[in-house]
XYZ file of C-alpha atoms in Angstrom:
783
model
C 109.167 8.822 76.946
C 106.244 8.597 79.609
C 102.697 7.254 79.642
C 100.042 9.101 80.895
C 103.265 11.229 83.174
C 102.676 13.540 85.725
C 104.573 15.747 87.645
C 102.445 17.497 89.737
C 104.513 20.097 91.882
C 108.126 20.545 93.069
C 109.346 18.258 95.613
C 112.686 17.757 96.414
C 113.643 14.197 98.870
C 116.034 14.896 101.064
C 118.444 13.309 100.459
C 117.314 12.707 96.669
C 120.280 12.602 93.970
C 120.359 13.106 89.864
C 117.099 11.314 89.576
C 114.532 11.835 91.916
C 115.200 15.851 91.439
C 114.968 15.159 87.673
C 111.638 14.230 88.932
C 111.515 16.889 90.707
C 111.807 19.896 88.561
C 109.555 19.432 86.048
C 108.101 21.742 88.082
C 104.201 21.538 88.781
C 102.516 20.722 85.215
C 100.630 18.253 84.581
C 102.131 16.555 81.656
C 102.193 12.265 79.788
C 102.569 10.510 76.413
C 100.309 9.386 74.253
C 100.274 6.860 71.043
C 101.700 8.356 68.091
C 98.299 7.412 66.463
C 95.987 9.186 69.382
C 98.372 12.151 68.576
C 97.367 11.636 65.004
C 94.185 11.141 65.398
C 93.234 13.919 67.683
C 95.576 16.440 65.987
C 97.088 17.439 69.046
C 99.465 20.427 68.600
C 103.342 20.326 68.957
C 103.118 22.844 71.612
C 101.597 20.548 73.531
C 104.313 18.361 73.877
C 107.917 18.871 75.657
C 111.322 18.019 73.755
C 110.765 14.597 75.353
C 107.688 14.115 73.746
C 105.380 14.288 76.679
C 101.765 15.830 77.100
C 102.425 19.200 79.234
C 98.873 20.523 80.735
C 99.392 23.297 83.497
C 96.070 22.930 85.273
C 92.506 21.243 85.397
C 91.818 23.938 83.297
C 94.235 22.307 80.326
C 93.281 18.604 81.329
C 89.987 19.775 81.371
C 90.086 21.020 77.187
C 91.887 18.031 76.459
C 89.279 16.014 78.168
C 86.581 17.474 75.967
C 88.913 17.024 72.693
C 88.790 13.252 73.428
C 84.882 12.857 74.395
C 84.159 15.571 71.582
C 85.392 11.943 69.293
C 83.019 9.328 71.462
C 79.727 8.903 69.963
C 76.381 10.923 72.492
C 75.132 6.679 72.053
C 77.577 5.852 73.788
C 77.815 7.562 77.395
C 79.446 5.377 79.161
C 82.931 6.389 77.250
C 82.613 9.373 78.243
C 85.575 10.697 80.273
C 86.208 12.634 83.251
C 88.684 15.298 83.573
C 88.736 14.779 87.850
C 89.331 10.322 86.443
C 92.305 11.703 84.369
C 93.738 14.000 86.629
C 94.281 11.010 89.162
C 95.121 8.464 86.699
C 98.332 10.563 85.836
C 98.410 11.768 89.431
C 99.228 7.616 89.860
C 101.111 7.216 87.224
C 103.472 9.753 88.336
C 104.011 8.914 91.765
C 104.572 5.634 90.465
C 107.184 7.020 88.185
C 108.797 8.635 91.223
C 108.672 5.644 93.131
C 110.527 3.690 90.481
C 113.709 6.765 90.469
C 113.757 6.863 94.475
C 114.093 3.137 94.266
C 117.081 3.154 92.190
C 118.704 6.788 93.504
C 118.391 4.982 97.499
C 118.545 1.520 96.332
C 119.402 -0.058 93.167
C 120.903 3.357 90.807
C 121.254 -0.126 88.144
C 117.749 -1.433 88.010
C 117.033 -1.125 84.583
C 120.133 -1.169 83.515
C 121.042 -4.317 84.649
C 117.396 -5.432 84.083
C 118.750 -4.816 80.296
C 121.801 -7.299 80.026
C 119.449 -9.123 81.178
C 116.899 -9.131 79.232
C 119.127 -8.988 76.074
C 121.066 -12.939 77.725
C 117.319 -14.804 78.141
C 115.654 -12.877 75.146
C 118.609 -12.190 72.606
C 120.165 -8.487 72.162
C 118.003 -8.288 68.672
C 114.911 -8.873 69.778
C 115.172 -6.683 72.588
C 116.262 -4.252 70.340
C 113.353 -4.642 68.329
C 111.463 -4.259 71.062
C 113.177 -0.916 71.932
C 112.776 0.436 67.960
C 108.556 -0.670 68.256
C 108.239 1.211 71.154
C 109.453 3.898 71.108
C 107.822 4.334 67.862
C 104.333 3.957 68.943
C 105.242 6.283 71.966
C 107.811 8.313 70.515
C 109.741 11.890 72.376
C 109.093 14.832 70.142
C 112.280 14.824 68.256
C 111.423 11.221 67.046
C 108.599 12.342 66.449
C 109.372 15.277 64.664
C 111.311 13.514 61.935
C 114.650 15.015 63.394
C 115.462 11.608 64.902
C 115.054 7.690 64.464
C 113.966 5.521 67.018
C 117.895 4.039 66.607
C 119.566 7.333 67.444
C 117.354 8.326 70.372
C 117.669 4.619 71.958
C 121.406 5.414 71.618
C 121.750 8.852 73.596
C 121.788 9.602 76.895
C 119.404 11.732 78.150
C 121.208 13.485 81.334
C 123.662 10.957 81.649
C 121.425 7.908 81.705
C 121.541 5.647 78.878
C 118.073 5.842 76.634
C 117.853 2.443 76.863
C 117.075 2.226 80.016
C 114.991 4.653 80.110
C 113.240 3.618 77.578
C 112.796 -0.140 78.664
C 112.018 1.526 82.681
C 108.871 3.449 80.379
C 108.175 -0.328 79.225
C 107.108 -1.842 82.755
C 105.302 0.700 84.007
C 103.588 0.919 79.980
C 102.843 -3.465 81.385
C 101.481 -1.248 84.801
C 99.404 1.063 82.914
C 97.533 -1.723 80.837
C 97.076 -3.942 83.574
C 95.242 -1.615 85.966
C 91.625 -2.541 86.038
C 90.876 1.302 86.438
C 92.880 2.634 83.365
C 90.563 0.905 81.640
C 88.871 3.464 80.185
C 92.256 4.925 79.413
C 93.505 2.486 77.139
C 92.698 3.944 73.871
C 96.364 6.849 74.984
C 98.349 3.328 75.502
C 96.795 0.155 74.367
C 100.157 -2.292 74.592
C 98.426 -4.586 72.228
C 100.534 -3.794 69.415
C 103.699 -4.391 71.294
C 103.010 -7.542 72.416
C 101.703 -9.379 69.183
C 104.322 -7.673 67.824
C 107.748 -7.838 69.974
C 109.017 -10.053 72.780
C 107.345 -7.530 75.615
C 105.055 -10.161 77.319
C 107.678 -12.396 78.360
C 110.510 -9.452 78.785
C 108.171 -8.530 80.861
C 107.935 -11.459 82.671
C 111.492 -11.560 82.676
C 111.605 -7.771 84.524
C 109.381 -9.222 87.159
C 111.889 -12.199 87.497
C 114.829 -9.647 87.948
C 113.433 -7.732 90.392
C 112.584 -10.051 92.392
C 116.549 -10.699 92.733
C 117.399 -7.194 94.047
C 117.027 -5.335 97.137
C 113.956 -5.354 98.624
C 112.376 -1.724 98.774
C 109.193 0.274 100.680
C 107.651 0.424 103.807
C 106.318 -3.660 104.121
C 109.756 -4.514 102.186
C 108.283 -5.529 98.320
C 110.548 -5.959 94.991
C 109.939 -2.555 92.655
C 107.485 -4.772 90.651
C 105.000 -6.212 93.712
C 105.204 -2.463 95.010
C 104.671 -0.727 91.940
C 101.797 -3.366 91.418
C 100.269 -3.075 94.874
C 98.181 -0.022 94.594
C 95.695 -1.882 91.304
C 95.611 -5.012 93.347
C 94.641 -3.302 97.040
C 91.632 -1.490 94.774
C 91.582 -2.708 90.806
C 89.039 -0.652 90.377
C 88.731 2.523 91.688
C 91.201 4.931 91.060
C 90.343 6.997 94.407
C 91.320 4.256 95.922
C 94.045 3.038 94.547
C 95.358 7.837 95.836
C 93.639 6.735 98.485
C 95.841 3.322 99.024
C 99.038 5.919 97.868
C 98.614 7.968 100.594
C 98.300 5.570 103.949
C 101.106 3.486 102.719
C 103.416 5.756 100.804
C 102.947 8.647 102.517
C 106.628 9.356 104.573
C 108.221 8.526 100.681
C 105.874 10.763 99.033
C 104.478 13.623 101.347
C 105.229 16.332 98.362
C 102.042 14.563 96.472
C 99.603 15.065 99.187
C 97.971 17.830 98.477
C 97.939 16.843 94.719
C 96.550 13.242 96.286
C 94.213 15.588 98.062
C 93.010 17.589 95.768
C 92.511 14.986 92.884
C 89.874 12.571 95.373
C 87.881 16.640 95.509
C 87.274 17.011 92.254
C 86.473 13.041 91.321
C 83.821 13.852 94.692
C 82.401 16.901 92.686
C 82.069 14.300 89.527
C 80.548 11.764 91.388
C 77.983 14.471 93.448
C 74.489 13.651 92.906
C 72.851 17.061 90.109
C 70.204 16.891 92.548
C 70.263 17.158 96.139
C 67.434 18.403 98.632
C 66.755 17.537 102.638
C 68.205 14.455 104.359
C 66.632 12.997 107.334
C 66.017 15.380 109.895
C 69.041 15.196 112.651
C 68.457 15.554 116.830
C 70.395 19.564 117.916
C 73.422 18.467 119.666
C 75.977 20.835 121.240
C 78.885 18.392 121.765
C 82.273 19.795 120.763
C 81.131 22.984 120.444
C 83.224 25.300 122.761
C 83.002 28.462 120.989
C 83.283 31.342 123.289
C 79.486 32.950 124.550
C 78.915 35.854 123.430
C 74.415 36.529 124.045
C 73.956 40.513 122.114
C 71.453 41.251 124.706
C 68.230 41.831 123.291
C 66.000 45.435 123.920
C 62.653 45.025 125.798
C 59.878 44.599 122.582
C 62.295 41.445 121.667
C 60.750 38.945 123.107
C 57.466 39.638 122.402
C 58.122 39.931 119.130
C 55.190 37.622 116.785
C 56.229 37.212 113.044
C 54.416 37.646 109.990
C 55.918 37.066 106.503
C 54.226 38.467 103.334
C 55.264 38.117 100.781
C 54.877 41.351 98.775
C 53.831 41.164 95.794
C 51.156 38.762 96.531
C 49.852 40.792 99.459
C 49.481 43.185 97.358
C 47.719 42.219 94.319
C 45.731 40.091 97.040
C 44.376 43.679 99.073
C 43.541 45.175 95.692
C 40.459 41.612 94.929
C 39.216 42.248 98.713
C 39.207 45.912 98.314
C 38.425 45.924 95.811
C 40.441 48.464 93.883
C 44.144 48.965 93.046
C 46.535 48.457 96.085
C 50.427 48.812 94.386
C 52.475 50.295 96.114
C 53.517 50.329 100.929
C 51.951 53.736 101.264
C 48.228 52.313 99.825
C 47.730 49.192 101.860
C 45.141 50.171 104.008
C 44.778 50.244 107.647
C 42.379 48.342 108.585
C 44.642 45.376 107.092
C 47.181 46.606 109.376
C 44.029 46.847 112.278
C 43.501 43.651 111.427
C 47.249 41.720 112.319
C 47.900 43.962 115.559
C 44.851 43.095 116.901
C 45.204 39.816 116.413
C 48.913 40.111 118.341
C 50.945 40.076 115.395
C 54.121 42.528 116.169
C 56.317 42.396 113.484
C 55.327 41.770 109.652
C 58.424 40.536 107.711
C 57.878 42.034 104.083
C 59.229 39.797 101.334
C 60.425 41.763 98.069
C 60.744 45.112 99.332
C 64.042 45.855 97.321
C 64.943 46.616 93.298
C 64.904 42.959 91.802
C 67.549 42.097 89.182
C 65.890 43.032 85.735
C 67.921 39.830 84.508
C 66.344 37.343 87.028
C 62.832 38.607 85.697
C 64.105 37.779 82.497
C 65.704 34.369 82.923
C 62.143 33.114 84.270
C 60.427 35.102 81.107
C 62.407 33.418 79.041
C 62.799 30.046 80.687
C 58.846 29.346 81.001
C 56.663 32.640 83.172
C 55.829 35.477 80.772
C 54.116 36.511 84.075
C 57.328 36.259 86.343
C 58.954 39.064 88.166
C 62.220 38.468 89.486
C 63.458 36.856 92.630
C 63.083 38.368 95.619
C 66.157 37.123 96.781
C 67.919 38.509 93.144
C 68.728 41.974 93.607
C 70.349 44.773 91.742
C 70.893 47.266 94.359
C 69.027 48.137 98.080
C 66.117 50.604 97.137
C 63.070 50.456 97.861
C 61.679 49.455 94.307
C 60.116 51.553 92.790
C 56.966 50.010 92.129
C 55.829 49.462 95.616
C 56.426 53.770 95.997
C 60.238 54.229 96.912
C 61.233 55.414 99.959
C 58.624 57.499 100.707
C 56.029 54.861 100.561
C 58.124 52.605 102.869
C 57.992 55.379 105.744
C 54.375 56.125 105.352
C 54.329 51.993 105.800
C 56.746 52.319 108.649
C 54.632 55.212 111.015
C 51.408 53.610 110.126
C 53.003 49.834 111.769
C 54.879 51.558 114.715
C 51.319 53.582 115.354
C 49.851 50.267 116.184
C 52.461 48.425 117.783
C 54.224 46.578 114.467
C 57.654 46.445 113.281
C 58.808 46.194 109.689
C 61.330 43.477 108.625
C 62.929 43.065 106.079
C 65.444 40.475 103.834
C 69.066 41.526 103.731
C 70.356 38.936 100.874
C 74.484 39.030 102.437
C 76.007 36.135 99.830
C 75.354 37.042 96.476
C 73.681 40.229 93.971
C 71.490 39.473 90.826
C 73.665 38.672 87.704
C 73.094 41.788 86.224
C 73.340 44.023 89.496
C 74.423 47.529 90.395
C 78.195 46.237 91.696
C 77.839 43.049 89.374
C 78.911 46.857 86.472
C 80.894 48.746 88.926
C 82.622 47.192 91.550
C 83.223 43.342 88.850
C 86.339 42.593 91.791
C 84.190 42.359 94.555
C 82.673 38.982 93.093
C 84.357 34.769 92.360
C 85.033 34.565 89.546
C 88.173 33.173 86.721
C 89.365 34.905 83.873
C 88.208 31.577 81.479
C 85.031 29.113 81.949
C 85.320 26.706 84.132
C 84.469 23.974 81.858
C 85.446 23.801 77.799
C 81.845 22.674 77.258
C 80.202 25.898 78.601
C 78.513 28.038 75.602
C 77.482 31.702 76.220
C 75.519 32.622 73.398
C 72.032 33.770 74.730
C 71.015 36.916 74.552
C 72.297 40.503 76.882
C 71.318 40.062 80.557
C 72.331 43.822 81.207
C 70.187 46.634 81.110
C 73.499 48.986 80.359
C 74.924 50.022 77.629
C 78.654 48.620 77.274
C 78.310 45.696 79.510
C 77.290 42.117 78.719
C 75.702 39.245 81.096
C 75.331 35.952 79.839
C 74.069 32.977 81.540
C 75.256 29.889 79.908
C 73.036 28.328 77.429
C 72.313 24.621 78.749
C 70.416 27.231 81.991
C 67.465 27.942 78.541
C 66.585 23.895 77.121
C 67.822 22.802 80.914
C 70.235 20.395 80.108
C 72.728 21.511 82.797
C 74.046 23.645 85.398
C 76.414 26.024 85.111
C 78.881 27.308 88.240
C 79.172 30.478 86.186
C 77.800 33.395 83.875
C 79.534 35.637 81.539
C 80.100 39.323 82.160
C 81.864 41.023 79.197
C 82.618 44.532 78.873
C 82.141 45.846 75.930
C 84.178 49.264 75.647
C 87.198 46.798 77.647
C 87.002 44.060 75.775
C 87.812 42.713 79.855
C 86.028 39.701 80.052
C 84.972 37.094 82.943
C 83.441 34.313 84.312
C 81.648 35.088 87.720
C 80.234 32.563 89.781
C 76.583 32.113 90.679
C 75.118 32.050 94.648
C 74.899 28.484 95.890
C 74.912 26.772 98.994
C 76.200 23.320 97.367
C 72.766 21.752 98.240
C 71.361 22.039 94.906
C 71.544 23.919 91.343
C 72.930 27.164 91.760
C 71.186 30.268 91.917
C 71.322 31.165 88.141
C 70.176 34.745 88.472
C 72.709 36.167 91.185
C 76.604 36.777 91.708
C 78.262 35.342 94.218
C 80.479 37.995 96.500
C 84.073 36.647 96.912
C 84.384 37.054 101.336
C 87.630 36.407 101.167
C 87.734 39.767 99.581
C 87.985 41.934 102.410
C 86.743 45.355 100.355
C 83.928 43.062 99.169
C 82.928 41.983 103.112
C 83.343 46.028 103.774
C 80.343 46.708 101.525
C 78.366 44.645 102.949
C 78.799 45.087 106.335
C 78.085 49.339 105.331
C 75.137 47.764 103.262
C 74.143 45.494 106.084
C 73.722 48.766 108.355
C 72.475 51.274 106.293
C 69.269 48.493 106.013
C 69.449 47.905 109.285
C 68.877 52.011 110.356
C 66.109 51.386 108.011
C 63.848 47.786 109.500
C 63.440 46.714 113.250
C 63.859 43.642 111.581
C 66.840 42.407 109.854
C 66.279 38.790 108.218
C 69.916 37.651 106.239
C 69.060 35.157 104.277
C 70.407 31.657 103.702
C 73.216 33.385 106.793
C 74.687 29.898 106.970
C 76.779 29.960 103.909
C 79.224 33.083 105.172
C 80.086 31.185 108.102
C 83.990 30.924 108.330
C 83.968 27.169 108.088
C 80.833 26.809 104.934
C 82.643 29.725 103.128
C 85.673 27.439 102.782
C 83.817 24.566 103.046
C 82.181 25.977 99.322
C 84.628 28.295 97.911
C 88.189 27.766 99.525
C 88.421 24.290 100.558
C 90.604 22.555 102.587
C 92.643 19.919 100.070
C 90.874 16.406 101.470
C 87.604 18.168 101.593
C 86.178 20.029 98.675
C 83.617 18.209 96.027
C 80.676 20.462 97.661
C 80.559 22.964 94.276
C 81.992 21.951 91.184
C 85.333 23.612 89.937
C 86.170 25.096 93.383
C 88.035 21.919 94.639
C 91.528 23.381 92.707
C 91.211 26.543 94.446
C 91.848 24.505 97.821
C 93.879 26.520 100.094
C 95.510 25.487 103.341
C 93.969 27.063 107.148
C 96.745 28.757 107.395
C 96.332 31.296 104.288
C 92.405 31.079 104.479
C 92.175 32.048 108.170
C 94.893 35.239 106.837
C 92.901 35.617 104.545
C 89.495 35.470 106.432
C 91.155 35.905 110.155
C 87.784 36.941 111.682
C 84.601 35.409 111.268
C 81.867 37.760 109.299
C 78.863 37.894 111.068
C 81.063 38.886 114.213
C 82.291 41.811 112.566
C 78.457 42.705 111.728
C 76.953 42.317 114.325
C 79.423 44.127 115.887
C 79.204 46.996 113.567
C 75.038 47.089 113.864
C 75.149 47.007 117.793
C 77.360 50.174 118.053
C 75.231 51.955 114.149
C 72.218 50.356 114.201
C 71.461 49.119 117.951
C 67.581 49.060 118.147
C 67.284 46.373 114.921
C 66.289 42.556 115.786
C 69.154 40.189 113.790
C 67.804 37.213 112.397
C 69.471 34.249 110.965
C 68.919 32.130 108.663
C 70.786 29.423 109.259
C 70.436 25.629 109.159
C 73.623 22.918 108.927
C 73.496 22.167 112.783
C 74.890 25.451 113.403
C 71.011 27.046 115.024
C 72.983 27.323 118.704
C 76.716 29.115 116.775
C 74.794 31.790 115.629
C 73.203 33.210 118.368
C 75.503 31.820 121.022
C 78.729 32.644 119.502
C 77.854 34.720 116.479
C 75.460 37.006 118.365
C 72.559 36.597 116.348
C 69.321 37.607 118.224
C 67.593 34.935 115.908
C 67.842 32.293 114.778
C 65.768 29.918 112.416
C 64.831 26.305 114.252
C 63.277 24.175 111.371
C 63.895 20.940 113.542
C 60.248 22.472 115.196
C 58.636 22.236 110.926
C 59.947 19.064 109.801
C 60.447 16.909 113.099
C 56.468 18.176 115.112
C 55.282 17.463 111.088
C 56.420 14.271 110.501
C 56.013 13.152 114.723
C 58.880 12.796 115.519
C 58.748 13.807 119.045
C 61.135 12.011 120.955
C 63.529 13.882 118.149
C 62.682 16.711 118.838
C 62.082 16.659 122.550
C 65.365 15.439 122.968
C 66.596 18.501 120.906
C 64.754 20.779 123.480
C 66.333 18.615 126.762
C 69.897 18.999 124.668
C 69.398 22.835 124.906
C 68.229 22.967 128.033
C 70.929 20.808 128.984
C 73.913 22.995 127.078
C 72.746 26.360 127.631
C 68.571 27.591 127.670
C 69.244 30.926 126.348
C 69.372 29.617 122.904
C 66.354 28.019 123.391
C 64.563 31.682 123.318
C 65.989 32.526 120.253
C 64.551 30.111 118.232
C 62.585 31.190 115.316
C 60.143 28.189 115.741
C 57.851 28.520 112.708
C 55.059 25.763 110.575
C 55.592 27.244 106.797
C 58.847 29.101 105.802
C 58.683 30.886 102.270
C 60.872 28.583 101.075
C 58.540 25.032 102.519
C 54.889 24.457 101.317
C 52.129 25.707 103.390
C 51.605 25.094 106.910
C 48.248 23.496 105.638
C 49.425 22.179 103.452
C 51.674 20.318 106.188
C 49.525 20.241 109.053
C 45.762 20.224 107.537
C 43.576 22.194 109.269
C 42.597 20.346 112.319
C 43.717 19.658 115.692
C 46.820 17.795 114.621
C 47.623 22.155 113.083
C 46.129 23.780 116.117
C 47.763 21.810 118.640
C 51.086 22.574 117.256
C 50.027 26.338 116.594
C 49.074 26.161 119.801
C 53.057 24.602 120.640
C 54.383 27.729 117.990
C 52.880 30.446 120.215
C 53.771 28.710 124.072
C 57.426 27.839 123.001
C 59.902 29.917 124.354
C 61.078 31.968 120.975
C 59.842 33.367 118.163
C 57.071 32.413 116.848
C 56.958 33.319 112.073
C 53.215 32.914 110.836
C 53.276 32.116 106.770
C 51.519 34.476 103.995
C 48.047 33.081 104.241
C 48.719 31.108 106.950
C 45.539 32.461 109.334
C 43.490 31.674 106.480
C 43.973 28.551 105.814
C 46.017 29.647 101.761
C 47.109 26.365 99.929
C 49.050 28.339 97.401
C 52.943 28.250 98.095
C 53.946 31.538 96.758
C 57.448 31.975 94.704
C 60.275 34.484 94.663
C 59.258 35.500 91.177
C 55.389 35.523 92.109
C 53.201 38.882 91.470
C 49.647 37.485 92.171
C 48.280 34.541 93.712
C 47.026 32.233 91.009
C 44.807 30.208 93.121
C 41.122 31.978 93.532
C 41.157 31.549 97.844
C 39.300 32.925 99.744
C 39.724 33.300 103.694
C 38.624 29.568 105.424
C 36.361 30.991 107.967
C 36.466 28.489 110.820
C 40.150 28.391 110.757
C 40.336 32.132 111.131
C 37.644 32.138 113.713
C 39.377 28.759 115.651
C 42.822 31.579 115.517
C 40.462 33.863 117.245
C 39.448 31.497 120.050
C 42.213 29.071 120.858
C 45.758 31.567 119.088
C 45.347 34.578 119.384
C 44.129 35.048 122.765
C 47.712 33.239 123.550
C 50.047 35.283 121.249
C 49.362 38.431 122.822
C 50.920 37.055 126.147
C 54.366 37.158 124.602
C 56.753 37.917 127.566
C 54.653 34.517 129.458
C 55.747 31.867 126.919
C 58.822 33.483 125.006
C 61.983 33.082 128.137
C 63.638 30.082 128.441
C 65.118 30.227 132.736
C 61.935 29.044 133.866
C 60.937 27.059 130.994
C 60.503 23.112 132.110
C 60.376 20.137 130.239
C 58.270 17.339 131.490
C 57.949 13.127 130.885
C 55.200 11.340 131.197
C 55.045 7.564 131.847
C 53.098 4.749 131.163
C 52.367 2.499 133.728
C 55.417 0.276 132.831
C 57.694 3.102 133.634
C 58.636 3.871 129.719
C 58.083 7.744 129.138
C 55.669 8.930 126.569
C 57.645 10.352 123.733
C 54.608 11.843 121.849
C 53.742 14.121 124.857
C 54.780 17.359 125.200
C 54.088 19.219 128.769
C 56.464 21.693 129.903
C 55.686 25.034 132.276
C 56.919 28.535 132.356
C 57.009 31.554 134.098
C 57.085 35.122 133.489
C 56.421 36.902 137.005
C 53.437 35.183 138.818
C 51.961 34.560 135.958
C 52.175 31.294 135.028
C 51.213 28.838 131.838
C 51.097 24.052 132.099
C 50.627 23.339 128.845
C 49.960 19.506 127.449
C 49.953 18.389 123.589
C 49.724 14.507 122.809
C 51.789 14.865 119.104
C 49.443 12.309 117.567
C 46.837 10.621 116.718
C 47.696 7.554 119.087
């Protein structure tokens, strides 16, 4: 009879005998005993129990289901009494390791430790009292034969299990029961194994004291030479209030003895981290870009002549068309209806790249979700896609070709997004190629329900997001896909970068699936053949280290996305399944099949240099420009420039600098409309790299356009003062990008104060292109 007994994996210790092998041979299951009354109260099915009375749980799925059953009887107004599956898993793992250590002690040090203990207890406390103790214990925590009424406690205790006395085994379990009740971190689970009745009805407390005395007289054990009681008690004394702390203690102190448990310990710690992760994330403090330890190979993609001269402006396509309709007082809803005058204006100002956001056919489900949750005018998100066809409402491919030709005649190259990480939840791939997505055959959490409306636009297919999204009380990591024709049900993960909530209108592609990777690469090449500039959304999530971190974490490194720690892979297995960097494959294929396209990565997480220098992207986002200069963290940004120049100046040339992007507040909201704005804007267009302007930045618009917006909601008119200053101070510089874009001749200077210190607020730098030279000074401070 085991008190919350777990046996999580098969393991074999060299020289281990029958007792240890018996502990090992239970297989990769979780098993534990519960009090008879708890078993009755929660109506735990007999099928959950082994012959020894152990509750047998095969995996975290069953652990979560049992946890949900326990929590179902907890009053809603007492949330502090809810237990967590990860904590239950950890507590059971601790208990199993303690059982294993006891078995190891009997095998390697004192085989008759509990047989002689039983004789001592009978001599000290009396045989009848010890018989009563064992009878009550066996009745409260009955083996399956006793619980089913096939034998009495006395009959069970008189028997033997695999040649071992059931009385000695029962005494061992009594010892472990006491340890469980003495462990403060086990407190939330004490209702399962409370020893209060045993202590009141029998000589249990005195028996435990005699056991301690008995073990003190036996040979010591373990790395610290402790007696058996003290070694089993040590984790709880070292970290009394933390299950994670106790597992860490076991890992650090007993690692050689319990080596086969290490992977499970690490996974348990990861699951606990998942459960303790804050519900909402957000941007942390800015970090200086450094390159220490960056020993990856250098393999920049060569630029074509036009690329360094690119000045990019972003437009949210549906919103822009709406605004053009207002300006020109006629309906403008298609790409081929964009007036030539607008394109002429962009070209005259010096813009050579036009990034149109939201060109592709969007997910109908995304639109429905947003309308059902409060915005009846919403379009689908521009990053939840049905397929890579130009949206019909924008005029389709013919309309795009018309616009592309007119832009090209004016020296403007078109740019588009590509969203490689995920599709919409009702995309063509979801319907036709569901195996390309990360999925389970069961919901990862038993509390998930999917009773809302069907979001699919296809006959025979059901798409359902989890119900709590509709009242915003939870953020499920999966949605439900049902094939009504075959009965096939899958739970597919939403796209997720691990920083906040899942993107509930998206479906996560499984990049360990080689067929899925190849399909994404083919799609990327197809997009690149149609556009001169392609921006890859959330590109950093598809670097190998982040595919692994988010979806297949190495044991001990999980915790970023709920439920994924239990799908951990070793480094060896992960690298076997995805041997090469996905982005390096993409860049090499594009160089061969679509060589005229500038590849631009939205990448953060200190990966900027890696994306251009090693993975070969032509350009990469440099969010430090916006964030540090906005906050006047001038020393940090100057350090970023210096670190980059020292490591490899070519990286600086490949930064995409911006004062806002579609995910951020507008430029004027962050920088105002005065000298600070124009000082930073001067840096934007005179520093090495690619300058990118936001939608409405030149006009001074303050509204941030959501990815689902069909129109602007504020009636904003261009700020003529702001436009005029751009005309005088910014646009002339944009037309001289050849002078400013390179990094080979770029020099950053320190301005020294009279006392010899460097004034970090001053940006002083020069650049040169042939005989054309420039010197720029800017003080990013009101001091």
